[in-house]
Coordinates of C-alpha atoms in Angstrom, one line a residue:
X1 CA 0.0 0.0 0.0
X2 CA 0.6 3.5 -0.5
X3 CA 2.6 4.6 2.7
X4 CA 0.9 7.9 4.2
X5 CA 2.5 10.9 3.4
X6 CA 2.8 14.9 5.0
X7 CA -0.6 16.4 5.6
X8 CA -0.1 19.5 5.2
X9 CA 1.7 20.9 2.0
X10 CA 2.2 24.4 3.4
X11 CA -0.1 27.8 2.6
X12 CA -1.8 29.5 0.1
X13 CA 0.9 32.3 -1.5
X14 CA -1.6 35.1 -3.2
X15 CA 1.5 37.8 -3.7
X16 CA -0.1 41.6 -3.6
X17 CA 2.8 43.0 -4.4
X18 CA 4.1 44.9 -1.2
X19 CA 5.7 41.9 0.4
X20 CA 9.3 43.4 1.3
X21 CA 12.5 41.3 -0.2
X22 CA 13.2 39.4 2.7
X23 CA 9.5 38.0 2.9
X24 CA 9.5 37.2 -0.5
X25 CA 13.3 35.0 0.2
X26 CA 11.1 33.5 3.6
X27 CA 8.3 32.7 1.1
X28 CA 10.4 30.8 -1.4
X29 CA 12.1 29.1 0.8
X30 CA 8.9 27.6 2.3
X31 CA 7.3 26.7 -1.2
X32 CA 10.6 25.2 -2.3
X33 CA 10.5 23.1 0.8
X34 CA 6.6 22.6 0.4
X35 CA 7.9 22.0 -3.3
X36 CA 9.9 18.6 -2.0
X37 CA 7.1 17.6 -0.3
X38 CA 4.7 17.3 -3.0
X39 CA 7.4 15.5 -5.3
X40 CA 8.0 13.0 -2.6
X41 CA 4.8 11.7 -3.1
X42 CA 4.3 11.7 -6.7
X43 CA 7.3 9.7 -6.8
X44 CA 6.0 7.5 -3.9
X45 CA 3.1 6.5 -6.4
X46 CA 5.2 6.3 -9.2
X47 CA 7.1 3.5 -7.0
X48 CA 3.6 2.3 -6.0
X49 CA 2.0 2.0 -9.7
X50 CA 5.2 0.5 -11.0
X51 CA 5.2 -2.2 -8.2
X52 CA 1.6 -3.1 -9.2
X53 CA 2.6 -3.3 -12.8
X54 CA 5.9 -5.7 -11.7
X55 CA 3.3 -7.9 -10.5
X56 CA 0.9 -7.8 -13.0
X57 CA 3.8 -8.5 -15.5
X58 CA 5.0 -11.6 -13.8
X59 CA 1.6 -12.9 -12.7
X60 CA 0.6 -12.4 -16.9
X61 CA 3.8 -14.4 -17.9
X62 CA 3.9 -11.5 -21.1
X63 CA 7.1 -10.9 -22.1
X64 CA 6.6 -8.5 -24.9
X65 CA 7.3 -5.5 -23.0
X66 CA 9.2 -5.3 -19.2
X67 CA 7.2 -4.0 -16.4
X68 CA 8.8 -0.9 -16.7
X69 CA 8.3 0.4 -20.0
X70 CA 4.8 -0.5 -19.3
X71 CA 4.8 1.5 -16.4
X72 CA 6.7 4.8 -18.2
X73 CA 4.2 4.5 -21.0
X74 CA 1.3 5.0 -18.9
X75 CA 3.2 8.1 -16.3
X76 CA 4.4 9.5 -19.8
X77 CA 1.3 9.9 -21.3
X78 CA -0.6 11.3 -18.0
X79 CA 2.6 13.7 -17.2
X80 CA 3.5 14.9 -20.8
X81 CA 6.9 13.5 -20.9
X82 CA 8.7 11.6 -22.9
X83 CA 10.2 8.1 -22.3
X84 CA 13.7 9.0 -20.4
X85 CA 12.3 11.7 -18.5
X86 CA 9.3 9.2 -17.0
X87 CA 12.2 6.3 -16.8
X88 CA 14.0 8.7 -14.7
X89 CA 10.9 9.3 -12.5
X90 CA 10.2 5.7 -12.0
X91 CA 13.7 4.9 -11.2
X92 CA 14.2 7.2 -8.3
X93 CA 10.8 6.9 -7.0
X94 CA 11.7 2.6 -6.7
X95 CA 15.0 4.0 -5.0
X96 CA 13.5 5.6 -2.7
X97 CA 11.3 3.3 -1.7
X98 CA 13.6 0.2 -1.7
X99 CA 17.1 1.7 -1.2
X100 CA 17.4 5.1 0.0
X101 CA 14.4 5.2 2.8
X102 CA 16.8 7.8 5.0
X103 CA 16.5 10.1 1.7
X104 CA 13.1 10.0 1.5
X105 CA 12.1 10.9 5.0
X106 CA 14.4 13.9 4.3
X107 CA 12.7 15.1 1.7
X108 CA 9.4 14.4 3.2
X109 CA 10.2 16.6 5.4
X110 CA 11.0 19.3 2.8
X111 CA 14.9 19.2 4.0
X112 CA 16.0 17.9 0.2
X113 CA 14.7 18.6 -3.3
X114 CA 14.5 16.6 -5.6
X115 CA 17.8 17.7 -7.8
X116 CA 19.5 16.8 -4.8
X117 CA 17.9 13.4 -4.2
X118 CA 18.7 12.8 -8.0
X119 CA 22.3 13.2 -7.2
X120 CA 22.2 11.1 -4.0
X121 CA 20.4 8.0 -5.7
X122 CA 23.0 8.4 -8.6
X123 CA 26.0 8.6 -6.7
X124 CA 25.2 5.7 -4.5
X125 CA 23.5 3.8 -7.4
X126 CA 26.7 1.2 -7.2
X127 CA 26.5 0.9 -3.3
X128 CA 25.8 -2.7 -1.8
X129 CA 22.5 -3.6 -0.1
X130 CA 24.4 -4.5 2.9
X131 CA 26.1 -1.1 3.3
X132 CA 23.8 1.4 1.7
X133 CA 22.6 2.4 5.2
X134 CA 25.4 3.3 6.9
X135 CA 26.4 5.1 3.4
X136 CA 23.3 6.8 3.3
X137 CA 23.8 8.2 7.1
X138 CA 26.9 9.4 6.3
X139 CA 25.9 11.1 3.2
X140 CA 22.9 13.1 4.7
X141 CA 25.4 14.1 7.8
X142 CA 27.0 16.5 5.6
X143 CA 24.4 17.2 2.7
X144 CA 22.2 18.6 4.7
X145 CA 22.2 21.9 6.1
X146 CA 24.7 21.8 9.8
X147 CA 23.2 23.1 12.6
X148 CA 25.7 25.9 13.3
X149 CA 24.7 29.9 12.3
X150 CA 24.0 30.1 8.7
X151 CA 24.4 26.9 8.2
X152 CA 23.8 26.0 4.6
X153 CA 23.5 22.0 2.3
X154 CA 25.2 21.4 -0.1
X155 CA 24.7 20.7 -4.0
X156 CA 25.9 20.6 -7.4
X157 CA 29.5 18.9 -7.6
X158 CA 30.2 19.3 -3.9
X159 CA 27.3 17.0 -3.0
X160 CA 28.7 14.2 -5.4
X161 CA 31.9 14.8 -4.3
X162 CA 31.3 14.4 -0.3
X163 CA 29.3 11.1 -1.7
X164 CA 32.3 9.7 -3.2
X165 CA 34.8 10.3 -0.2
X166 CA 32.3 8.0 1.9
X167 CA 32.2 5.9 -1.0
X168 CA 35.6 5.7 -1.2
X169 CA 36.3 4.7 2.6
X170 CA 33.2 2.8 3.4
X171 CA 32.6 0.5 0.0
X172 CA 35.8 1.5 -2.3
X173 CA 34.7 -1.5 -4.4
X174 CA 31.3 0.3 -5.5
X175 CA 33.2 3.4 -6.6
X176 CA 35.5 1.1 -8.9
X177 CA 32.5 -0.6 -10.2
X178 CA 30.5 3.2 -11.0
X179 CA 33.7 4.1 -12.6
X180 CA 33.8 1.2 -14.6
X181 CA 30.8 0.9 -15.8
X182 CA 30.6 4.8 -16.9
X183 CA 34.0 3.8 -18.6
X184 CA 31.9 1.4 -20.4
X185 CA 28.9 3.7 -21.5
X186 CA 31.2 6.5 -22.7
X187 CA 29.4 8.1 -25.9
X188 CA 29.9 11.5 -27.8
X189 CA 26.4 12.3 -29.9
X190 CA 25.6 14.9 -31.9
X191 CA 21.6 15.6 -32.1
X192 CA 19.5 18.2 -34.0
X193 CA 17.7 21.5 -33.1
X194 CA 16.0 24.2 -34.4
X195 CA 17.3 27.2 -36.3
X196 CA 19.8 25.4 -38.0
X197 CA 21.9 24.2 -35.4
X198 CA 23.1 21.0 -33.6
X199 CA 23.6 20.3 -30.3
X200 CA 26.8 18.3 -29.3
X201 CA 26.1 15.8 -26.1
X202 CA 28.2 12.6 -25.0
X203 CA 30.2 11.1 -22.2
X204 CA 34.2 11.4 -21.9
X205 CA 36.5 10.7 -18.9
X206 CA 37.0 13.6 -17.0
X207 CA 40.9 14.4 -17.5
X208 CA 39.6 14.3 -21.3
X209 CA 36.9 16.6 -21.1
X210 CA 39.5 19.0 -19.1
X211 CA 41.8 18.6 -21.9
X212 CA 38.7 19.7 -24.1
X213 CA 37.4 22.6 -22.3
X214 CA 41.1 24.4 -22.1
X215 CA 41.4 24.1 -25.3
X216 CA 38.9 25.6 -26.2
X217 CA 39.7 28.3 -24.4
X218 CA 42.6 28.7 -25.3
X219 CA 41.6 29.1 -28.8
X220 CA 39.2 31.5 -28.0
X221 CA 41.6 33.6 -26.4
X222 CA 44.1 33.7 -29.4
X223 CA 41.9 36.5 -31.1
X224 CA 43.1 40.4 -31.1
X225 CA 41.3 42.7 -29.5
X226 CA 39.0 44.0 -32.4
X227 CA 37.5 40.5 -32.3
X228 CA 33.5 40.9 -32.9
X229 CA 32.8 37.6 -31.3
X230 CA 31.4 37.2 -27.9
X231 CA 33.5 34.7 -25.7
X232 CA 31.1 32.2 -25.9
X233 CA 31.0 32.6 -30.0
X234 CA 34.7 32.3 -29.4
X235 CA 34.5 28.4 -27.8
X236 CA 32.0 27.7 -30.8
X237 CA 33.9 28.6 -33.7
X238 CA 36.9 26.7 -31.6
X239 CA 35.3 23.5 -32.1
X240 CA 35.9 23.8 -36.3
X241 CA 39.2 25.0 -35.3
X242 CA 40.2 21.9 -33.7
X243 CA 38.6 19.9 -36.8
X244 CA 40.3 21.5 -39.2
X245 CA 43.7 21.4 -37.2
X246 CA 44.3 25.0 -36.5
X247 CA 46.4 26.0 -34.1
X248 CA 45.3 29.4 -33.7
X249 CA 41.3 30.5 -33.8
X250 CA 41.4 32.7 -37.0
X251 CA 40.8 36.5 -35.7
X252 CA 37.3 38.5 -38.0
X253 CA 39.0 41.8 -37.2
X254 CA 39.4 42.6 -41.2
X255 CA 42.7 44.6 -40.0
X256 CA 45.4 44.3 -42.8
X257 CA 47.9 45.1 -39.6
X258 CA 46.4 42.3 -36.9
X259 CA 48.2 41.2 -34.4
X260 CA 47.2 38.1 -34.1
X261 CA 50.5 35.5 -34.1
X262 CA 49.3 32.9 -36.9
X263 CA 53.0 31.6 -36.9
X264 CA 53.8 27.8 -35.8
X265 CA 50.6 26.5 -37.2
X266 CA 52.4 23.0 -36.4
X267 CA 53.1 23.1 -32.9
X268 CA 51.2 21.0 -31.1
X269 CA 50.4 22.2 -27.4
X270 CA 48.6 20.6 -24.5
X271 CA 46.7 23.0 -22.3
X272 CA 46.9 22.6 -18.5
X273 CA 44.8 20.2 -16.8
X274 CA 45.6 20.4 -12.7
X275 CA 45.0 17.1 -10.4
X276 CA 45.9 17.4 -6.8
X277 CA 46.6 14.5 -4.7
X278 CA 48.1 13.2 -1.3
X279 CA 51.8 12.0 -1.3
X280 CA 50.7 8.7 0.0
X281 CA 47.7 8.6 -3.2
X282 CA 50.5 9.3 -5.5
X283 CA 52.9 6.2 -4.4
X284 CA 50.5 4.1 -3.5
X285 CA 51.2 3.5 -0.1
X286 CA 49.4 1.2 2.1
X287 CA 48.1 4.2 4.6
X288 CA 46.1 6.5 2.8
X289 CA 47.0 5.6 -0.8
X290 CA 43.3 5.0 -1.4
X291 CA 42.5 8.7 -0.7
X292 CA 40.7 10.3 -3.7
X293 CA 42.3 13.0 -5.6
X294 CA 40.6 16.1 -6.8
X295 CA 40.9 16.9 -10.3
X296 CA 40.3 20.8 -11.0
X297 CA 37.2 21.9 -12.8
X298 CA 35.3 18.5 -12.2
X299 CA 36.0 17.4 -8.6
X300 CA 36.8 14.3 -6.6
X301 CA 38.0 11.0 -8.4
X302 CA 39.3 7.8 -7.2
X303 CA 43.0 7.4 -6.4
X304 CA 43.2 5.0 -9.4
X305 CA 42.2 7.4 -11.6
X306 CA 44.8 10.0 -10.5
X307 CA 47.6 7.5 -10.7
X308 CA 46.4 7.2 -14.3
X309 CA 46.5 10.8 -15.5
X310 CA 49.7 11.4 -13.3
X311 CA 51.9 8.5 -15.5
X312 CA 52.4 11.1 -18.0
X313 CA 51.9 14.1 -16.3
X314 CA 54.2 16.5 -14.9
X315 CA 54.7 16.1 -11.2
X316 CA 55.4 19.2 -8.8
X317 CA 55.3 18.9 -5.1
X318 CA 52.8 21.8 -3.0
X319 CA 54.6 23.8 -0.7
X320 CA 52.4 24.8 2.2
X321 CA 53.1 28.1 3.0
X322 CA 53.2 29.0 6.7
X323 CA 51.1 31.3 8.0
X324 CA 53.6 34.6 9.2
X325 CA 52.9 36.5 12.4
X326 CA 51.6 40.2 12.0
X327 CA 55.0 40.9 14.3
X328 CA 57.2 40.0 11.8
X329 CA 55.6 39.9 8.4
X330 CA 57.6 39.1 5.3
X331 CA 57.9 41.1 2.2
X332 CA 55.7 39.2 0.6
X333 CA 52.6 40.1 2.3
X334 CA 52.7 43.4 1.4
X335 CA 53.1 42.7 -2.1
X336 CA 49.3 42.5 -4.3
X337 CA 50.1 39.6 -6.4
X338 CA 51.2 36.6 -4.0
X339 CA 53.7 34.4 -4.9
X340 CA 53.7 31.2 -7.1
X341 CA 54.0 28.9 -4.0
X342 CA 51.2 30.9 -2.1
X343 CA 49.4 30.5 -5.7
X344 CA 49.7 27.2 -5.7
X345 CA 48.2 26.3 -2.6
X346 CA 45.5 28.5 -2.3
X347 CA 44.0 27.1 -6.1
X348 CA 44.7 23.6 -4.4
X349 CA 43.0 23.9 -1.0
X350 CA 40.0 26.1 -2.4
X351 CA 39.2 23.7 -5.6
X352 CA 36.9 25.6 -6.9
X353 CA 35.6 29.0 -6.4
X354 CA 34.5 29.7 -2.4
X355 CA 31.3 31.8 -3.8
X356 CA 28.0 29.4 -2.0
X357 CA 27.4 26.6 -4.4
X358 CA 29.6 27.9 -7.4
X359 CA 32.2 25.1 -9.4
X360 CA 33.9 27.3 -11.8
X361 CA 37.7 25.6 -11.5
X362 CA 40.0 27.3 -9.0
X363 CA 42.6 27.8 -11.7
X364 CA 40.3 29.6 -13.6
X365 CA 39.6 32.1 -11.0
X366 CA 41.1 35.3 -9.4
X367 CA 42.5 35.3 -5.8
X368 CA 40.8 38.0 -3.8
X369 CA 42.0 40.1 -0.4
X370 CA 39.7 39.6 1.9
X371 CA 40.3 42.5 3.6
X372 CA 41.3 45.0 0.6
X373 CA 44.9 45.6 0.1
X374 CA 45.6 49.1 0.4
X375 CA 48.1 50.1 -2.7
X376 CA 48.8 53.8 -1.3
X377 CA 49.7 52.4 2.2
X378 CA 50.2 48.6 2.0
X379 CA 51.4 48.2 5.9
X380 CA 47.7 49.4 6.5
X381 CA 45.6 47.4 3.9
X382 CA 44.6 43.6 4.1
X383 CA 48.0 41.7 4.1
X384 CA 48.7 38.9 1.1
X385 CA 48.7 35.7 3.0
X386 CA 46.8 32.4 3.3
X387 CA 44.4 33.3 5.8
X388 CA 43.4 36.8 4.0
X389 CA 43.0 35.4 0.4
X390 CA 40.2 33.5 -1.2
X391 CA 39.6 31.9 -4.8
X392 CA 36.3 33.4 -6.5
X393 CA 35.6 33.2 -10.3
X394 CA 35.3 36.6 -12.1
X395 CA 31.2 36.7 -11.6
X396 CA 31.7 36.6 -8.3
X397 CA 34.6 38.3 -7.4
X398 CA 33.1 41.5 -9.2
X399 CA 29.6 40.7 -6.8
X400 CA 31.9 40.8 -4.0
X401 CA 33.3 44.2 -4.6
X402 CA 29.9 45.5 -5.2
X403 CA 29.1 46.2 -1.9
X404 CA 25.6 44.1 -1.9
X405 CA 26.7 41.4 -0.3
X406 CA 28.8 41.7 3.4
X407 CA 31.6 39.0 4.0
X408 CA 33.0 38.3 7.2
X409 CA 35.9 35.8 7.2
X410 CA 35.5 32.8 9.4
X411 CA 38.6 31.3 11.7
X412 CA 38.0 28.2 9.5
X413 CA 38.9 29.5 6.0
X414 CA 35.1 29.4 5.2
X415 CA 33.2 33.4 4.3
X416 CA 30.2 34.3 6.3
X417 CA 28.5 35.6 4.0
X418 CA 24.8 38.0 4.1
X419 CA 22.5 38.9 1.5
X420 CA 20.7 42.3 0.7
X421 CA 17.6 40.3 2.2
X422 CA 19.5 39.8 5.8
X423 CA 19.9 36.5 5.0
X424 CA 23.0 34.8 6.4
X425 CA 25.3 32.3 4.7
X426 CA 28.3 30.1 5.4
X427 CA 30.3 28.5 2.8
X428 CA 31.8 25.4 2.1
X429 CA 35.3 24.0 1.6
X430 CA 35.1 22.1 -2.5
X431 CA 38.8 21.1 -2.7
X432 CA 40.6 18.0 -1.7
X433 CA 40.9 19.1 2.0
X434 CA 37.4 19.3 2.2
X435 CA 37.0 16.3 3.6
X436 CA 40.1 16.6 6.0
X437 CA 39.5 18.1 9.6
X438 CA 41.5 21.6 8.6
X439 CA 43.8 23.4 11.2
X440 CA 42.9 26.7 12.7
X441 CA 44.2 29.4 11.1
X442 CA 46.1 31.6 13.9
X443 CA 43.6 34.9 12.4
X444 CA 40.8 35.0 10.5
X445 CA 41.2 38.4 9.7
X446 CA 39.2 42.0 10.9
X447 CA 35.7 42.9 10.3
X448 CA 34.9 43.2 6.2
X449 CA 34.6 47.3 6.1
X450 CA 31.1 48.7 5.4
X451 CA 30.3 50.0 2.3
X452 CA 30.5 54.6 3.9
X453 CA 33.8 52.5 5.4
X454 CA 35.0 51.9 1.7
X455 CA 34.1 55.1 0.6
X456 CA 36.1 56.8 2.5
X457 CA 38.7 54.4 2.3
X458 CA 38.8 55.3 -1.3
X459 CA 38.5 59.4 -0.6
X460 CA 41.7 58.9 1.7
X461 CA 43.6 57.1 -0.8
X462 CA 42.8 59.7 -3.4
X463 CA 43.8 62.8 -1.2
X464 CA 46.8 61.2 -0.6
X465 CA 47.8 60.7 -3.6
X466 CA 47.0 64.1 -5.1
X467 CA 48.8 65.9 -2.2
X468 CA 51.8 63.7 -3.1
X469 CA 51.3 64.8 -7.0
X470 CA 50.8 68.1 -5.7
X471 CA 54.3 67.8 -3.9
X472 CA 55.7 66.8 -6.5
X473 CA 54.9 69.5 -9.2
X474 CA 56.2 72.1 -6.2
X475 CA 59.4 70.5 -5.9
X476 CA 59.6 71.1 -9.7
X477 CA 58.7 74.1 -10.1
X478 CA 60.8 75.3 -7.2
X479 CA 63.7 73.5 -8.9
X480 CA 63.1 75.1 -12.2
X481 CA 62.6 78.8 -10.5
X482 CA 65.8 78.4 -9.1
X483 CA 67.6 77.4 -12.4
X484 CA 65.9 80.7 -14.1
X485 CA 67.1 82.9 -11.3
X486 CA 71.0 81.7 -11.7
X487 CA 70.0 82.1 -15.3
X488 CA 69.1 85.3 -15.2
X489 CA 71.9 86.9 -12.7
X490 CA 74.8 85.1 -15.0
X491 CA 72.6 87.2 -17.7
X492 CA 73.0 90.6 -15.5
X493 CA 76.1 90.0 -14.8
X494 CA 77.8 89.3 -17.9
X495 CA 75.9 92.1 -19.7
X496 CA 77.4 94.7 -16.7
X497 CA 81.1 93.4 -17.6
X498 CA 80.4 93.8 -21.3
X499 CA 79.2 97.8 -20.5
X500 CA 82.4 97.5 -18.2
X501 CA 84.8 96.5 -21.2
X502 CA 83.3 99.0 -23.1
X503 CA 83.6 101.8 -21.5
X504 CA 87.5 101.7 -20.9
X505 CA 88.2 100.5 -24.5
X506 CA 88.8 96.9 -23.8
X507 CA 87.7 93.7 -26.1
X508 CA 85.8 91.8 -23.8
X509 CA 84.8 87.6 -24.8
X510 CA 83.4 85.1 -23.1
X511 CA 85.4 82.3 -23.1
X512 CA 83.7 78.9 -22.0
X513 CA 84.5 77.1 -18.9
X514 CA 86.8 74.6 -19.2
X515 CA 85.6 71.4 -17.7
X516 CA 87.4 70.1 -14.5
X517 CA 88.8 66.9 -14.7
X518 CA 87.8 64.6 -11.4
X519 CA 90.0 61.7 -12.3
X520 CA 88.1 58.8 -11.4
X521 CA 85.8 60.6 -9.0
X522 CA 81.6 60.8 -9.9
X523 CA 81.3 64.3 -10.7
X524 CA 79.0 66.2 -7.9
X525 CA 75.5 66.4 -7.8

């Protein structure tokens, strides 16, 4: 039977109109979890209607059809969707009632959507019978929200990736069968649309699809300036690029005089794909060499898989940079641009950018001062160390800056970060420490400035630096009125001898100095 469900599916939401922002955040967040209650029980009697058709199927002894294309048929037809999309339906909705029963009391409480749940049942899809439980705790220990101060889930390709760490350690022999078996079923297709155009779809091992993507990028970066393509253009036109064995994207400037280097058309480059694993992963060592590695724009992956990609790779050790006291602060931290070793680990410890939810590659992002770094006065600015620099992709990193959202830095590496609304955030580590129990960093840095705060910030900078342009053009033009002034008695004077000569009949010339030799002295300044 059907088992009973939630009651209540939350209120009626008429909107007038003159609900304020942060009632209209309170409001979606209700319907979305409302949202996850009403999908946990359509796909409850999915599950249901395809267990009656199983039975009718095998008590019928018809083999024409299985049970459940019979049963996708039907919820097709009465959801208006087509065969994959009902497939899909049926298959979670079985999951969850066979398999993942700590899932679906979560979202029957409105705790998980169903995105999320989709993720859950297909991470854990290779998981024994026997240890899918304690697998399952595990998992919804850290997907859903923690119970600290703006505490927040997680989703996207942090959710898989936490899945796969207790994969990895409770039932390693499931990941390597997942792997495998997507191995197997790898597939590029190319299917049509409208307008003309094609759409490109498939399955690739992720190292490949890295290799891919900078590429692409990399081609659609080798255009001038007076390029008319958007970025995204850019990547397209790549793609016939690659076919046609160009090494360079060709630029639609038109300029005769284009700047564009079209030279070493032969040269065959490979574009940076960045893995980052443990020393013990990397030698196989009987501790820990069974830790997953993280593999930059697409996230965790087995240590197998790592020890793959890394036979022909280039191997370079990470430094971890240590943390400098403010009594005794090194050069380096009052430089903007940190180091390469400070580089390095930063893009290796964040993964991805640290923006709530957000997977653009940490390579492919900027590395931000938490505290701004004051260029007029750097002893007084945010310093550039570990502990006062985050990774966030460009989108982000110019949504920081725009004084919309406040950050306060957190003693764990992680932002605290609030909305417009008043709503309060914490994020998440992505990287391969993630799953590591992180030191405390010795500061966490001040209080984020308020936005009057940066203003005025800014007006201080800028008077200080026109008072010491101002100083400057004094000093010159005190210089030059002194060189006009000898100028102008040498002048005087030599015109008074010449009246001098004159008057008692003399010749008078001017001979030029003769210039004194200093041997090997530097001449005076």
């Amino acid at each position: 039977m059907l088992e009973s469900g939630v009651g209540s599916y939350g209120p009626s939401a008429p909107l007038t109109g003159a609900e304020s922002d942060c009632a209209l955040i309170d409001l979606i967040s209700e319907l979305h979890s409302c949202e996850a209650k009403l999908v946990e029980r359509k796909l409850a009697a999915i599950a249901e209607f395809f267990t009656r058709r199983s039975a009718e199927h095998t008590a019928s002894g018809t083999w024409s059809s299985t049970a459940h294309e019979l049963a996708e048929s039907e919820i097709g037809a009465v959801l208006t969707m087509g065969r994959a999309a009902a497939g899909k339906l049926i298959g979670l909705g079985f999951a969850l009632k066979t398999r993942l029963h700590r899932t679906r009391e979560a979202m029957a409480r409105g705790e998980l959507d169903v995105y999320r749940v989709g993720l859950i049942d297909s991470a854990t899809a290779n998981v024994s019978d026997d240890l899918i439980d304690e697998v399952e705790r595990l998992v919804l220990e850290q997907v859903l929200a923690p119970a600290v101060d703006g505490g927040t889930g997680l989703t996207g390709r942090r959710l898989t990736g936490v899945i796969d760490r207790i994969v990895a350690r409770v039932d390693p022999e499931g990941m390597r069968e997942r792997r495998r078996r997507a191995l197997a079923d790898r597939f590029i297709g190319v299917s049509a649309m409208e307008d003309g155009m094609a759409r490109i779809v498939g399955s690739i091992p992720a190292e490949q699809a890295r290799l891919f993507d900078g590429r692409l990028r990399e081609l659609a970066l080798s255009v001038c300036r007076d390029d008319s393509r958007t970025y995204e253009q850019r990547r397209a036109d790549a793609l016939g690029a690659l076919l046609d064995g160009s090494a360079v994207l060709p630029c639609d400037c038109g300029r005769v005089d284009c700047p564009q280097d079209r030279g070493g058309l032969a040269v065959v480059r490979r574009p940076l794909v960045v893995v980052v694993m443990s020393e013990s992963t990397f030698n196989n060592s009987v501790d820990g060499g069974d830790e997953p590695a993280h593999l930059d724009g697409y996230g965790v992956i087995s240590a197998e898989h790592a020890r793959e990609i890394a036979k022909g790779a280039i191997v370079k050790k990470v430094r971890v940079p240590a943390e400098p006291v403010s009594e005794s602060l090194p050069a380096s931290a009052l430089v903007y641009r940190p180091g390469a070793a400070l580089d390095t680990w930063l893009r290796a410890a964040a993964g991805s950018c640290q923006w709530l939810h957000c997977d653009v590659p940490a390579w492919n992002c900027d590395l931000d001062h938490l505290v701004p770094f004051d260029h007029a006065d750097p002893a007084r600015g945010g310093k550039t160390t570990a502990s006062n620099l985050s990774a966030y992709c460009r989108n982000h990193h110019r949504l920081k800056h725009s004084g919309r959202w406040l950050h306060t830095p957190n003693l764990d590496r992680t932002v605290s970060l609030v909305s417009p609304t008043g709503h309060c955030y914490r994020t998440r580590a992505a990287g391969l420490l993630a799953g590591a129990t992180d030191p405390v960093l010795p500061e966490g840095g001040p209080r984020r400035r308020t936005k009057l705060e940066n203003k005025a910030a800014r007006v201080r900078g800028e008077r200080r630096r026109r008072r010491a342009l101002m100083d400057v053009r004094a000093q010159k033009l005190a210089r030059r009125e002194r060189r006009l002034e000898v100028r102008r008695r040498t002048q005087l004077l030599q015109r008074l001898m010449r009246v001098r000569a004159t008057a008692s009949g003399r010749k008078y010339v001017v001979r030029p100095r003769k210039p004194v030799d200093y041997g090997d002295d530097p001449p005076p300044f």
